[in-house]
Amino acid sequence: MQIQARVKDQSLISEKRRQILEGAIQVFKRKGYHKATVREIAEEAGISLGSIYDYVNSKDDILYLFFDGYATTFFEKVRSRASKIADPLRRLEIAYRAFLEVAMELEDQVMLSYTQARYVQKDYLKVILRKESEIVEHFKRIIDELGKGPFDPFLEANFLVYSGVFGVLRRWILRPRYGREEIIDYLVQTQVQEMIRRIQGKTIRNSEFGMRSNQ
Amino acid sequence: MQIQARVKDQSLISEKRRQILEGAIQVFKRKGYHKATVREIAEEAGISLGSIYDYVNSKDDILYLFFDGYATTFFEKVRSRASKIADPLRRLEIAYRAFLEVAMELEDQVMLSYTQARYVQKDYLKVILRKESEIVEHFKRIIDELGKGPFDPFLEANFLVYSGVFGVLRRWILRPRYGREEIIDYLVQTQVQEMIRRIQGKTIRNSEFGMRSNQ
Amino acid sequence: MQIQARVKDQSLISEKRRQILEGAIQVFKRKGYHKATVREIAEEAGISLGSIYDYVNSKDDILYLFFDGYATTFFEKVRSRASKIADPLRRLEIAYRAFLEVAMELEDQVMLSYTQARYVQKDYLKVILRKESEIVEHFKRIIDELGKGPFDPFLEANFLVYSGVFGVLRRWILRPRYGREEIIDYLVQTQVQEMIRRIQGKTIRNSEFGMRSNQ
Amino acid sequence: MQIQARVKDQSLISEKRRQILEGAIQVFKRKGYHKATVREIAEEAGISLGSIYDYVNSKDDILYLFFDGYATTFFEKVRSRASKIADPLRRLEIAYRAFLEVAMELEDQVMLSYTQARYVQKDYLKVILRKESEIVEHFKRIIDELGKGPFDPFLEANFLVYSGVFGVLRRWILRPRYGREEIIDYLVQTQVQEMIRRIQGKTIRNSEFGMRSNQ
DNA sequence: AATGAATGAGCATTCATTCAT
DNA sequence: TATGAATGAATGCTCATTCAT
């Protein structure tokens, strides 16, 4: 889905749109999509109000661009941390951990994505959902390699992804009590480890499992 | 938190507010809180525009009343299905199943609750969150009775509740593929059964576990 | 100008209208005619909202009734204090002093009358102005008896009446500094005494002039 | 007290505000502040409804701007006609005459100022009253130079100013009968001349007094 | 390409008035 | 007669979008 711009220079378009999105995210974070005004976004982006419409056709477009950029970034970040480790058990853990870390890194965007999704126009929504489902597919492929378990792997993958944003979506209740790592460990052990057990009947011991992937 | 009404008759207030909320939920479902107009809510509720303001002081109040009613109803429904069964293992399963069923029953409201929560005014939000956390407490108490497990029971309870709305929040992707019962069974078995296992080290066999609680 | 009432009983009408006006004056004082709501007037009057419309046809009517009542009361009060003293010099002073005292007594109504007059409907306005001009006529007649002076007596009478509400209309600046009597004496001596001097060429000595008429 | 504008260009702001005020005064004259709608003001001002809010934050602001502009203009006009004549007797007469002429020149604004003053917001009111009291101070200073009279000079100054708008506030009754000059002469002779007499014991003969100051 | 002033459709809210009980 | 719930026209204000410069 290509958004039309009045301006021709492609590299200028990318640069300005990046600027606009940066501003928009700040404003969306503060007040959500609806209460955000284009004026405020322009100010936050350090661009003139009129100029926004040289790069975007409507306020809706900004939301779409946000989702589009977010989905792309998210997926790329997760994939870039994918390991080449052959062992599918470790691969799943590492991929999930990467997902959790990226979700926390982009927590504002994740939050926005889950609360503002319904406001993108129908035709845009499809594009976004297609992108979002790539991440589910990514996990499904890894799960498939584990072998056949008692549940449909697509369902498992969907729940895994859903579980992965628990720390972000419930942060207002979790944050004051639990540290980032605590939540990550909890999720890795209760979701990934148990998924592996139920598919392969194996229990991975803590000594070899649950180590932080970074550092 | 009491919402003032211009009208005195309490039973009339309840009745009209119910009517208003019914209309509001329809409209919120279609367009979300912000795009919903009070006019449209009035129409949908079969009440005149001006009359809405006899029962409610602002559009914000309608959102608050929705959340308040939703949280109360939800909790009551879940609690009303609580069993007197002494066995804490079965109690947890039955409570969780009840939660899942109520969430699906009230799916529109659950959905709204998760996407529109940020739009309630700050002072109202506190009241609502207090109510919502009761449900977490409810599960925490049941979990506590299982004994001491490897994770903080409040964290476990929070995740359990979060997992319980998976089927609703992801319905657009799950619905076309999986039936209600399939999702319920999946969640009961992967979340409750495995939680029990990790706390008590017991595995409940499928033959005695995972049966539908209704019928 | 007769205001129609839905109710027949004349004495009931008078009584209720008095009640309504009492409430209305309180509210008008607080917020002026426009910001006063009929609901608030009803509350203040201790009468039901709907019932107001049994005695009055519109909010405008209330304003008219206020002016009508005010003008009548004012004139009657001033006239009732008129003396039978034959000396026209003393008569003028006594009448003016009576006017000042009544204006201060009814200061809220005087104030309302001067600030809200423009909001009565055109056809009502005529009736009110006719009544108000009676008071000017009253003074003109007294002035006429003084003899022929250098200025048109109607102009003199008008200014006299205008000067008489100085203490009320400027009370926010005068009140903190000057007492009631101080203002009255100032006006009597500068307006009445000098008017007499310019008409009759006489100066009334303070010993025989400027004494308070009451007590 | 500075009113914020969305627009930056100061000279544009002045120009448009002038335009808005011009329109507002027309509408206020016709229906008073409350019945005036912003829509109507916009039309009368030849500006779009939305644009009004680029120069003003609320309808209240328009009223404030009116008062502020009026008080400033009035004072400047009066002061600009102040003479350098050393004789304080003549100075008082000339200043009063200037006041009367300005009041009649700005009669619509004077009228509005006296009837709509109560509708400005509290915090704005202070600013306006401070400005208005400058004119009283102006006269008090001139009176002070006449010497010590029987009454408090601040009280005298206040009444003088009050008397000065008689012709405007009572125009509906005076206008059909008396000309502008007739009213001016009446006020000058009865208020200023007699004030001088009572302070200095002098009578200024008509031959040297009461001549029009212009032409 | 960039700017920001101008536009007006759209919305929440108020309140005089009506009318069923 | 009295009551107060119901009605909807009217109004202040916002904000996405356009367009002249």
PDB file of N, CA and C in Angstrom, chain C residues 28-35 112 114-116 118-119 129 132 151-152 154-156 158-159 162-163 165-166 169-170 172-174 177-178 186-187 189-191 194-195 197-198, chain D residues 28-35 112 114-116 118-119 129 132 151-152 154-156 158-159 162-163 165-166 169-170 172-174 177-178 186-187 189-191 194-195 197-198:
ATOM      1  N   PHE C  28     -31.194  36.730  39.463  1.00  0.00           N
ATOM      2  CA  PHE C  28     -30.743  37.814  38.580  1.00  0.00           C
ATOM      3  C   PHE C  28     -29.563  38.548  39.219  1.00  0.00           C
ATOM      4  N   LYS C  29     -29.662  38.781  40.505  1.00  0.00           N
ATOM      5  CA  LYS C  29     -28.580  39.450  41.224  1.00  0.00           C
ATOM      6  C   LYS C  29     -27.280  38.673  41.075  1.00  0.00           C
ATOM      7  N   ARG C  30     -27.377  37.375  41.237  1.00  0.00           N
ATOM      8  CA  ARG C  30     -26.172  36.540  41.171  1.00  0.00           C
ATOM      9  C   ARG C  30     -25.586  36.471  39.779  1.00  0.00           C
ATOM     10  N   LYS C  31     -26.456  36.325  38.763  1.00  0.00           N
ATOM     11  CA  LYS C  31     -25.911  36.042  37.439  1.00  0.00           C
ATOM     12  C   LYS C  31     -26.472  36.865  36.292  1.00  0.00           C
ATOM     13  N   GLY C  32     -27.346  37.801  36.605  1.00  0.00           N
ATOM     14  CA  GLY C  32     -27.943  38.561  35.522  1.00  0.00           C
ATOM     15  C   GLY C  32     -29.040  37.759  34.851  1.00  0.00           C
ATOM     16  N   TYR C  33     -29.811  38.429  34.050  1.00  0.00           N
ATOM     17  CA  TYR C  33     -30.973  37.796  33.435  1.00  0.00           C
ATOM     18  C   TYR C  33     -30.608  36.608  32.551  1.00  0.00           C
ATOM     19  N   HIS C  34     -29.622  36.786  31.704  1.00  0.00           N
ATOM     20  CA  HIS C  34     -29.349  35.749  30.720  1.00  0.00           C
ATOM     21  C   HIS C  34     -28.794  34.460  31.281  1.00  0.00           C
ATOM     22  N   LYS C  35     -27.932  34.600  32.265  1.00  0.00           N
ATOM     23  CA  LYS C  35     -27.365  33.367  32.811  1.00  0.00           C
ATOM     24  C   LYS C  35     -28.306  32.709  33.814  1.00  0.00           C
ATOM     25  N   LEU C 112     -30.346  46.098  38.911  1.00  0.00           N
ATOM     26  CA  LEU C 112     -30.872  45.224  37.864  1.00  0.00           C
ATOM     27  C   LEU C 112     -31.577  46.059  36.812  1.00  0.00           C
ATOM     28  N   TYR C 114     -31.127  49.016  35.861  1.00  0.00           N
ATOM     29  CA  TYR C 114     -30.252  49.761  34.960  1.00  0.00           C
ATOM     30  C   TYR C 114     -29.391  48.879  34.071  1.00  0.00           C
ATOM     31  N   THR C 115     -29.126  47.631  34.501  1.00  0.00           N
ATOM     32  CA  THR C 115     -28.242  46.799  33.677  1.00  0.00           C
ATOM     33  C   THR C 115     -29.013  45.825  32.787  1.00  0.00           C
ATOM     34  N   GLN C 116     -30.228  45.474  33.208  1.00  0.00           N
ATOM     35  CA  GLN C 116     -30.938  44.452  32.452  1.00  0.00           C
ATOM     36  C   GLN C 116     -32.075  45.014  31.605  1.00  0.00           C
ATOM     37  N   ARG C 118     -32.348  46.458  28.900  1.00  0.00           N
ATOM     38  CA  ARG C 118     -32.385  46.257  27.465  1.00  0.00           C
ATOM     39  C   ARG C 118     -32.891  44.880  27.047  1.00  0.00           C
ATOM     40  N   TYR C 119     -33.040  43.982  28.011  1.00  0.00           N
ATOM     41  CA  TYR C 119     -33.428  42.645  27.619  1.00  0.00           C
ATOM     42  C   TYR C 119     -34.924  42.409  27.613  1.00  0.00           C
ATOM     43  N   LEU C 129     -41.202  51.902  30.494  1.00  0.00           N
ATOM     44  CA  LEU C 129     -40.677  53.255  30.401  1.00  0.00           C
ATOM     45  C   LEU C 129     -41.741  54.282  30.776  1.00  0.00           C
ATOM     46  N   GLU C 132     -41.692  54.327  34.416  1.00  0.00           N
ATOM     47  CA  GLU C 132     -40.491  54.962  34.949  1.00  0.00           C
ATOM     48  C   GLU C 132     -40.556  56.467  34.788  1.00  0.00           C
ATOM     49  N   PHE C 151     -33.007  76.575  32.960  1.00  0.00           N
ATOM     50  CA  PHE C 151     -33.026  75.367  32.134  1.00  0.00           C
ATOM     51  C   PHE C 151     -34.399  74.750  32.067  1.00  0.00           C
ATOM     52  N   ASP C 152     -34.585  73.936  31.035  1.00  0.00           N
ATOM     53  CA  ASP C 152     -35.848  73.229  30.853  1.00  0.00           C
ATOM     54  C   ASP C 152     -36.117  72.327  32.052  1.00  0.00           C
ATOM     55  N   PHE C 154     -37.935  69.759  32.482  1.00  0.00           N
ATOM     56  CA  PHE C 154     -37.945  68.323  32.207  1.00  0.00           C
ATOM     57  C   PHE C 154     -36.519  67.775  32.176  1.00  0.00           C
ATOM     58  N   LEU C 155     -35.629  68.572  31.640  1.00  0.00           N
ATOM     59  CA  LEU C 155     -34.216  68.178  31.609  1.00  0.00           C
ATOM     60  C   LEU C 155     -33.670  68.145  33.037  1.00  0.00           C
ATOM     61  N   GLU C 156     -34.016  69.155  33.794  1.00  0.00           N
ATOM     62  CA  GLU C 156     -33.583  69.204  35.191  1.00  0.00           C
ATOM     63  C   GLU C 156     -34.112  67.981  35.950  1.00  0.00           C
ATOM     64  N   ASN C 158     -35.011  65.092  34.784  1.00  0.00           N
ATOM     65  CA  ASN C 158     -34.328  63.885  34.346  1.00  0.00           C
ATOM     66  C   ASN C 158     -32.949  63.738  34.972  1.00  0.00           C
ATOM     67  N   PHE C 159     -32.236  64.831  35.004  1.00  0.00           N
ATOM     68  CA  PHE C 159     -30.902  64.731  35.584  1.00  0.00           C
ATOM     69  C   PHE C 159     -30.984  64.443  37.086  1.00  0.00           C
ATOM     70  N   TYR C 162     -31.539  60.883  37.504  1.00  0.00           N
ATOM     71  CA  TYR C 162     -30.302  60.187  37.145  1.00  0.00           C
ATOM     72  C   TYR C 162     -29.278  60.305  38.260  1.00  0.00           C
ATOM     73  N   SER C 163     -29.144  61.506  38.784  1.00  0.00           N
ATOM     74  CA  SER C 163     -28.169  61.713  39.861  1.00  0.00           C
ATOM     75  C   SER C 163     -28.531  60.886  41.093  1.00  0.00           C
ATOM     76  N   VAL C 165     -29.450  57.880  41.444  1.00  0.00           N
ATOM     77  CA  VAL C 165     -29.031  56.483  41.533  1.00  0.00           C
ATOM     78  C   VAL C 165     -27.507  56.352  41.459  1.00  0.00           C
ATOM     79  N   PHE C 166     -26.849  57.499  41.505  1.00  0.00           N
ATOM     80  CA  PHE C 166     -25.378  57.503  41.501  1.00  0.00           C
ATOM     81  C   PHE C 166     -24.806  56.577  42.581  1.00  0.00           C
ATOM     82  N   LEU C 169     -25.498  52.849  41.484  1.00  0.00           N
ATOM     83  CA  LEU C 169     -24.800  52.349  40.290  1.00  0.00           C
ATOM     84  C   LEU C 169     -23.280  52.344  40.450  1.00  0.00           C
ATOM     85  N   ARG C 170     -22.773  53.204  41.243  1.00  0.00           N
ATOM     86  CA  ARG C 170     -21.320  53.240  41.447  1.00  0.00           C
ATOM     87  C   ARG C 170     -20.928  52.659  42.797  1.00  0.00           C
ATOM     88  N   TRP C 172     -19.802  49.948  43.870  1.00  0.00           N
ATOM     89  CA  TRP C 172     -18.557  49.182  43.997  1.00  0.00           C
ATOM     90  C   TRP C 172     -17.345  50.081  44.219  1.00  0.00           C
ATOM     91  N   ILE C 173     -17.444  51.341  43.757  1.00  0.00           N
ATOM     92  CA  ILE C 173     -16.309  52.236  44.000  1.00  0.00           C
ATOM     93  C   ILE C 173     -16.560  53.141  45.203  1.00  0.00           C
ATOM     94  N   LEU C 174     -17.839  53.441  45.461  1.00  0.00           N
ATOM     95  CA  LEU C 174     -18.162  54.373  46.541  1.00  0.00           C
ATOM     96  C   LEU C 174     -18.260  53.699  47.910  1.00  0.00           C
ATOM     97  N   ARG C 177     -15.630  53.523  50.605  1.00  0.00           N
ATOM     98  CA  ARG C 177     -15.066  54.767  51.146  1.00  0.00           C
ATOM     99  C   ARG C 177     -16.064  55.661  51.852  1.00  0.00           C
ATOM    100  N   TYR C 178     -17.297  55.665  51.354  1.00  0.00           N
ATOM    101  CA  TYR C 178     -18.253  56.627  51.886  1.00  0.00           C
ATOM    102  C   TYR C 178     -19.476  55.936  52.443  1.00  0.00           C
ATOM    103  N   TYR C 186     -24.101  64.637  50.178  1.00  0.00           N
ATOM    104  CA  TYR C 186     -23.387  65.205  49.024  1.00  0.00           C
ATOM    105  C   TYR C 186     -24.361  65.509  47.885  1.00  0.00           C
ATOM    106  N   LEU C 187     -25.214  64.562  47.597  1.00  0.00           N
ATOM    107  CA  LEU C 187     -26.134  64.731  46.476  1.00  0.00           C
ATOM    108  C   LEU C 187     -27.180  65.807  46.765  1.00  0.00           C
ATOM    109  N   GLN C 189     -26.973  68.377  48.707  1.00  0.00           N
ATOM    110  CA  GLN C 189     -26.406  69.712  48.695  1.00  0.00           C
ATOM    111  C   GLN C 189     -25.936  70.155  47.318  1.00  0.00           C
ATOM    112  N   THR C 190     -25.321  69.237  46.568  1.00  0.00           N
ATOM    113  CA  THR C 190     -24.818  69.671  45.255  1.00  0.00           C
ATOM    114  C   THR C 190     -25.904  69.677  44.192  1.00  0.00           C
ATOM    115  N   GLN C 191     -26.899  68.826  44.312  1.00  0.00           N
ATOM    116  CA  GLN C 191     -27.899  68.803  43.259  1.00  0.00           C
ATOM    117  C   GLN C 191     -29.125  69.650  43.605  1.00  0.00           C
ATOM    118  N   GLU C 194     -28.262  73.500  44.827  1.00  0.00           N
ATOM    119  CA  GLU C 194     -27.796  74.353  43.743  1.00  0.00           C
ATOM    120  C   GLU C 194     -28.862  74.544  42.669  1.00  0.00           C
ATOM    121  N   MET C 195     -29.716  73.537  42.544  1.00  0.00           N
ATOM    122  CA  MET C 195     -30.814  73.721  41.598  1.00  0.00           C
ATOM    123  C   MET C 195     -31.734  74.857  42.091  1.00  0.00           C
ATOM    124  N   ARG C 197     -30.923  77.322  44.011  1.00  0.00           N
ATOM    125  CA  ARG C 197     -30.218  78.576  43.857  1.00  0.00           C
ATOM    126  C   ARG C 197     -30.307  79.082  42.416  1.00  0.00           C
ATOM    127  N   ARG C 198     -30.143  78.142  41.501  1.00  0.00           N
ATOM    128  CA  ARG C 198     -30.146  78.652  40.130  1.00  0.00           C
ATOM    129  C   ARG C 198     -31.540  79.001  39.638  1.00  0.00           C
TER     130      ARG C 198
ATOM    131  N   PHE D  28     -23.306  43.544  19.533  1.00  0.00           N
ATOM    132  CA  PHE D  28     -23.604  43.830  20.942  1.00  0.00           C
ATOM    133  C   PHE D  28     -24.647  44.949  21.043  1.00  0.00           C
ATOM    134  N   LYS D  29     -24.493  45.947  20.200  1.00  0.00           N
ATOM    135  CA  LYS D  29     -25.449  47.050  20.196  1.00  0.00           C
ATOM    136  C   LYS D  29     -26.857  46.536  19.923  1.00  0.00           C
ATOM    137  N   ARG D  30     -26.940  45.638  18.946  1.00  0.00           N
ATOM    138  CA  ARG D  30     -28.261  45.131  18.575  1.00  0.00           C
ATOM    139  C   ARG D  30     -28.866  44.240  19.646  1.00  0.00           C
ATOM    140  N   LYS D  31     -28.065  43.355  20.216  1.00  0.00           N
ATOM    141  CA  LYS D  31     -28.656  42.349  21.103  1.00  0.00           C
ATOM    142  C   LYS D  31     -27.971  42.157  22.442  1.00  0.00           C
ATOM    143  N   GLY D  32     -26.949  42.937  22.715  1.00  0.00           N
ATOM    144  CA  GLY D  32     -26.237  42.727  23.971  1.00  0.00           C
ATOM    145  C   GLY D  32     -25.281  41.554  23.864  1.00  0.00           C
ATOM    146  N   TYR D  33     -24.441  41.446  24.839  1.00  0.00           N
ATOM    147  CA  TYR D  33     -23.390  40.434  24.784  1.00  0.00           C
ATOM    148  C   TYR D  33     -23.939  39.011  24.726  1.00  0.00           C
ATOM    149  N   HIS D  34     -24.906  38.714  25.567  1.00  0.00           N
ATOM    150  CA  HIS D  34     -25.336  37.329  25.663  1.00  0.00           C
ATOM    151  C   HIS D  34     -26.063  36.812  24.451  1.00  0.00           C
ATOM    152  N   LYS D  35     -26.899  37.643  23.900  1.00  0.00           N
ATOM    153  CA  LYS D  35     -27.643  37.160  22.735  1.00  0.00           C
ATOM    154  C   LYS D  35     -26.803  37.215  21.465  1.00  0.00           C
ATOM    155  N   LEU D 112     -22.598  50.359  25.946  1.00  0.00           N
ATOM    156  CA  LEU D 112     -22.235  48.955  26.163  1.00  0.00           C
ATOM    157  C   LEU D 112     -21.448  48.808  27.453  1.00  0.00           C
ATOM    158  N   TYR D 114     -21.517  50.469  30.103  1.00  0.00           N
ATOM    159  CA  TYR D 114     -22.313  50.565  31.319  1.00  0.00           C
ATOM    160  C   TYR D 114     -23.317  49.435  31.483  1.00  0.00           C
ATOM    161  N   THR D 115     -23.719  48.798  30.397  1.00  0.00           N
ATOM    162  CA  THR D 115     -24.732  47.759  30.546  1.00  0.00           C
ATOM    163  C   THR D 115     -24.145  46.346  30.538  1.00  0.00           C
ATOM    164  N   GLN D 116     -22.973  46.199  29.917  1.00  0.00           N
ATOM    165  CA  GLN D 116     -22.444  44.835  29.782  1.00  0.00           C
ATOM    166  C   GLN D 116     -21.269  44.549  30.701  1.00  0.00           C
ATOM    167  N   ARG D 118     -20.891  43.837  33.649  1.00  0.00           N
ATOM    168  CA  ARG D 118     -20.923  42.733  34.600  1.00  0.00           C
ATOM    169  C   ARG D 118     -20.634  41.381  33.974  1.00  0.00           C
ATOM    170  N   TYR D 119     -20.558  41.325  32.679  1.00  0.00           N
ATOM    171  CA  TYR D 119     -20.364  40.024  32.051  1.00  0.00           C
ATOM    172  C   TYR D 119     -18.905  39.667  31.793  1.00  0.00           C
ATOM    173  N   LEU D 129     -11.319  47.853  35.365  1.00  0.00           N
ATOM    174  CA  LEU D 129     -11.670  48.865  36.364  1.00  0.00           C
ATOM    175  C   LEU D 129     -10.475  49.754  36.668  1.00  0.00           C
ATOM    176  N   GLU D 132     -10.431  52.209  33.966  1.00  0.00           N
ATOM    177  CA  GLU D 132     -11.533  53.167  34.068  1.00  0.00           C
ATOM    178  C   GLU D 132     -11.286  54.180  35.167  1.00  0.00           C
ATOM    179  N   PHE D 151     -16.375  69.264  49.806  1.00  0.00           N
ATOM    180  CA  PHE D 151     -16.548  67.802  49.699  1.00  0.00           C
ATOM    181  C   PHE D 151     -15.255  67.104  49.295  1.00  0.00           C
ATOM    182  N   ASP D 152     -15.226  65.824  49.586  1.00  0.00           N
ATOM    183  CA  ASP D 152     -14.071  65.013  49.213  1.00  0.00           C
ATOM    184  C   ASP D 152     -13.862  65.067  47.698  1.00  0.00           C
ATOM    185  N   PHE D 154     -12.335  63.163  45.634  1.00  0.00           N
ATOM    186  CA  PHE D 154     -12.515  61.894  44.912  1.00  0.00           C
ATOM    187  C   PHE D 154     -13.995  61.634  44.651  1.00  0.00           C
ATOM    188  N   LEU D 155     -14.806  61.998  45.648  1.00  0.00           N
ATOM    189  CA  LEU D 155     -16.253  61.858  45.479  1.00  0.00           C
ATOM    190  C   LEU D 155     -16.736  62.817  44.387  1.00  0.00           C
ATOM    191  N   GLU D 156     -16.246  64.026  44.424  1.00  0.00           N
ATOM    192  CA  GLU D 156     -16.599  65.012  43.398  1.00  0.00           C
ATOM    193  C   GLU D 156     -16.209  64.507  42.010  1.00  0.00           C
ATOM    194  N   ASN D 158     -15.740  61.444  41.020  1.00  0.00           N
ATOM    195  CA  ASN D 158     -16.580  60.324  40.623  1.00  0.00           C
ATOM    196  C   ASN D 158     -17.931  60.794  40.127  1.00  0.00           C
ATOM    197  N   PHE D 159     -18.509  61.743  40.816  1.00  0.00           N
ATOM    198  CA  PHE D 159     -19.821  62.211  40.364  1.00  0.00           C
ATOM    199  C   PHE D 159     -19.704  62.941  39.035  1.00  0.00           C
ATOM    200  N   TYR D 162     -19.567  60.424  36.407  1.00  0.00           N
ATOM    201  CA  TYR D 162     -20.899  59.826  36.291  1.00  0.00           C
ATOM    202  C   TYR D 162     -21.853  60.770  35.556  1.00  0.00           C
ATOM    203  N   SER D 163     -21.820  62.017  35.935  1.00  0.00           N
ATOM    204  CA  SER D 163     -22.712  62.988  35.289  1.00  0.00           C
ATOM    205  C   SER D 163     -22.404  63.105  33.792  1.00  0.00           C
ATOM    206  N   VAL D 165     -21.836  60.950  31.571  1.00  0.00           N
ATOM    207  CA  VAL D 165     -22.428  60.002  30.634  1.00  0.00           C
ATOM    208  C   VAL D 165     -23.958  60.056  30.670  1.00  0.00           C
ATOM    209  N   PHE D 166     -24.473  61.025  31.404  1.00  0.00           N
ATOM    210  CA  PHE D 166     -25.933  61.208  31.468  1.00  0.00           C
ATOM    211  C   PHE D 166     -26.546  61.266  30.077  1.00  0.00           C
ATOM    212  N   LEU D 169     -26.390  57.668  28.517  1.00  0.00           N
ATOM    213  CA  LEU D 169     -27.198  56.610  29.141  1.00  0.00           C
ATOM    214  C   LEU D 169     -28.699  56.899  29.085  1.00  0.00           C
ATOM    215  N   ARG D 170     -29.068  58.140  29.038  1.00  0.00           N
ATOM    216  CA  ARG D 170     -30.489  58.475  28.984  1.00  0.00           C
ATOM    217  C   ARG D 170     -30.892  58.966  27.590  1.00  0.00           C
ATOM    218  N   TRP D 172     -32.310  57.765  25.068  1.00  0.00           N
ATOM    219  CA  TRP D 172     -33.619  57.411  24.527  1.00  0.00           C
ATOM    220  C   TRP D 172     -34.691  58.393  24.973  1.00  0.00           C
ATOM    221  N   ILE D 173     -34.460  59.007  26.155  1.00  0.00           N
ATOM    222  CA  ILE D 173     -35.456  59.983  26.595  1.00  0.00           C
ATOM    223  C   ILE D 173     -35.045  61.415  26.216  1.00  0.00           C
ATOM    224  N   LEU D 174     -33.732  61.653  26.170  1.00  0.00           N
ATOM    225  CA  LEU D 174     -33.246  63.014  25.923  1.00  0.00           C
ATOM    226  C   LEU D 174     -33.166  63.349  24.445  1.00  0.00           C
ATOM    227  N   ARG D 177     -35.677  65.282  22.367  1.00  0.00           N
ATOM    228  CA  ARG D 177     -36.041  66.643  22.777  1.00  0.00           C
ATOM    229  C   ARG D 177     -34.900  67.646  22.760  1.00  0.00           C
ATOM    230  N   TYR D 178     -33.713  67.158  23.093  1.00  0.00           N
ATOM    231  CA  TYR D 178     -32.617  68.102  23.254  1.00  0.00           C
ATOM    232  C   TYR D 178     -31.461  67.787  22.319  1.00  0.00           C
ATOM    233  N   TYR D 186     -25.894  72.333  29.423  1.00  0.00           N
ATOM    234  CA  TYR D 186     -26.576  72.121  30.710  1.00  0.00           C
ATOM    235  C   TYR D 186     -25.624  71.501  31.724  1.00  0.00           C
ATOM    236  N   LEU D 187     -24.921  70.464  31.300  1.00  0.00           N
ATOM    237  CA  LEU D 187     -24.034  69.761  32.231  1.00  0.00           C
ATOM    238  C   LEU D 187     -22.856  70.643  32.645  1.00  0.00           C
ATOM    239  N   GLN D 189     -22.676  73.840  32.786  1.00  0.00           N
ATOM    240  CA  GLN D 189     -23.062  74.920  33.682  1.00  0.00           C
ATOM    241  C   GLN D 189     -23.536  74.441  35.046  1.00  0.00           C
ATOM    242  N   THR D 190     -24.290  73.328  35.046  1.00  0.00           N
ATOM    243  CA  THR D 190     -24.776  72.898  36.363  1.00  0.00           C
ATOM    244  C   THR D 190     -23.742  72.089  37.129  1.00  0.00           C
ATOM    245  N   GLN D 191     -22.891  71.406  36.458  1.00  0.00           N
ATOM    246  CA  GLN D 191     -21.938  70.595  37.207  1.00  0.00           C
ATOM    247  C   GLN D 191     -20.601  71.303  37.418  1.00  0.00           C
ATOM    248  N   GLU D 194     -20.929  75.099  38.938  1.00  0.00           N
ATOM    249  CA  GLU D 194     -21.342  75.122  40.347  1.00  0.00           C
ATOM    250  C   GLU D 194     -20.296  74.454  41.239  1.00  0.00           C
ATOM    251  N   MET D 195     -19.563  73.505  40.682  1.00  0.00           N
ATOM    252  CA  MET D 195     -18.485  72.918  41.470  1.00  0.00           C
ATOM    253  C   MET D 195     -17.426  73.979  41.762  1.00  0.00           C
ATOM    254  N   ARG D 197     -17.871  77.175  41.875  1.00  0.00           N
ATOM    255  CA  ARG D 197     -18.412  78.110  42.830  1.00  0.00           C
ATOM    256  C   ARG D 197     -18.331  77.589  44.256  1.00  0.00           C
ATOM    257  N   ARG D 198     -18.640  76.298  44.376  1.00  0.00           N
ATOM    258  CA  ARG D 198     -18.658  75.823  45.763  1.00  0.00           C
ATOM    259  C   ARG D 198     -17.240  75.625  46.310  1.00  0.00           C
TER     260      ARG D 198
END
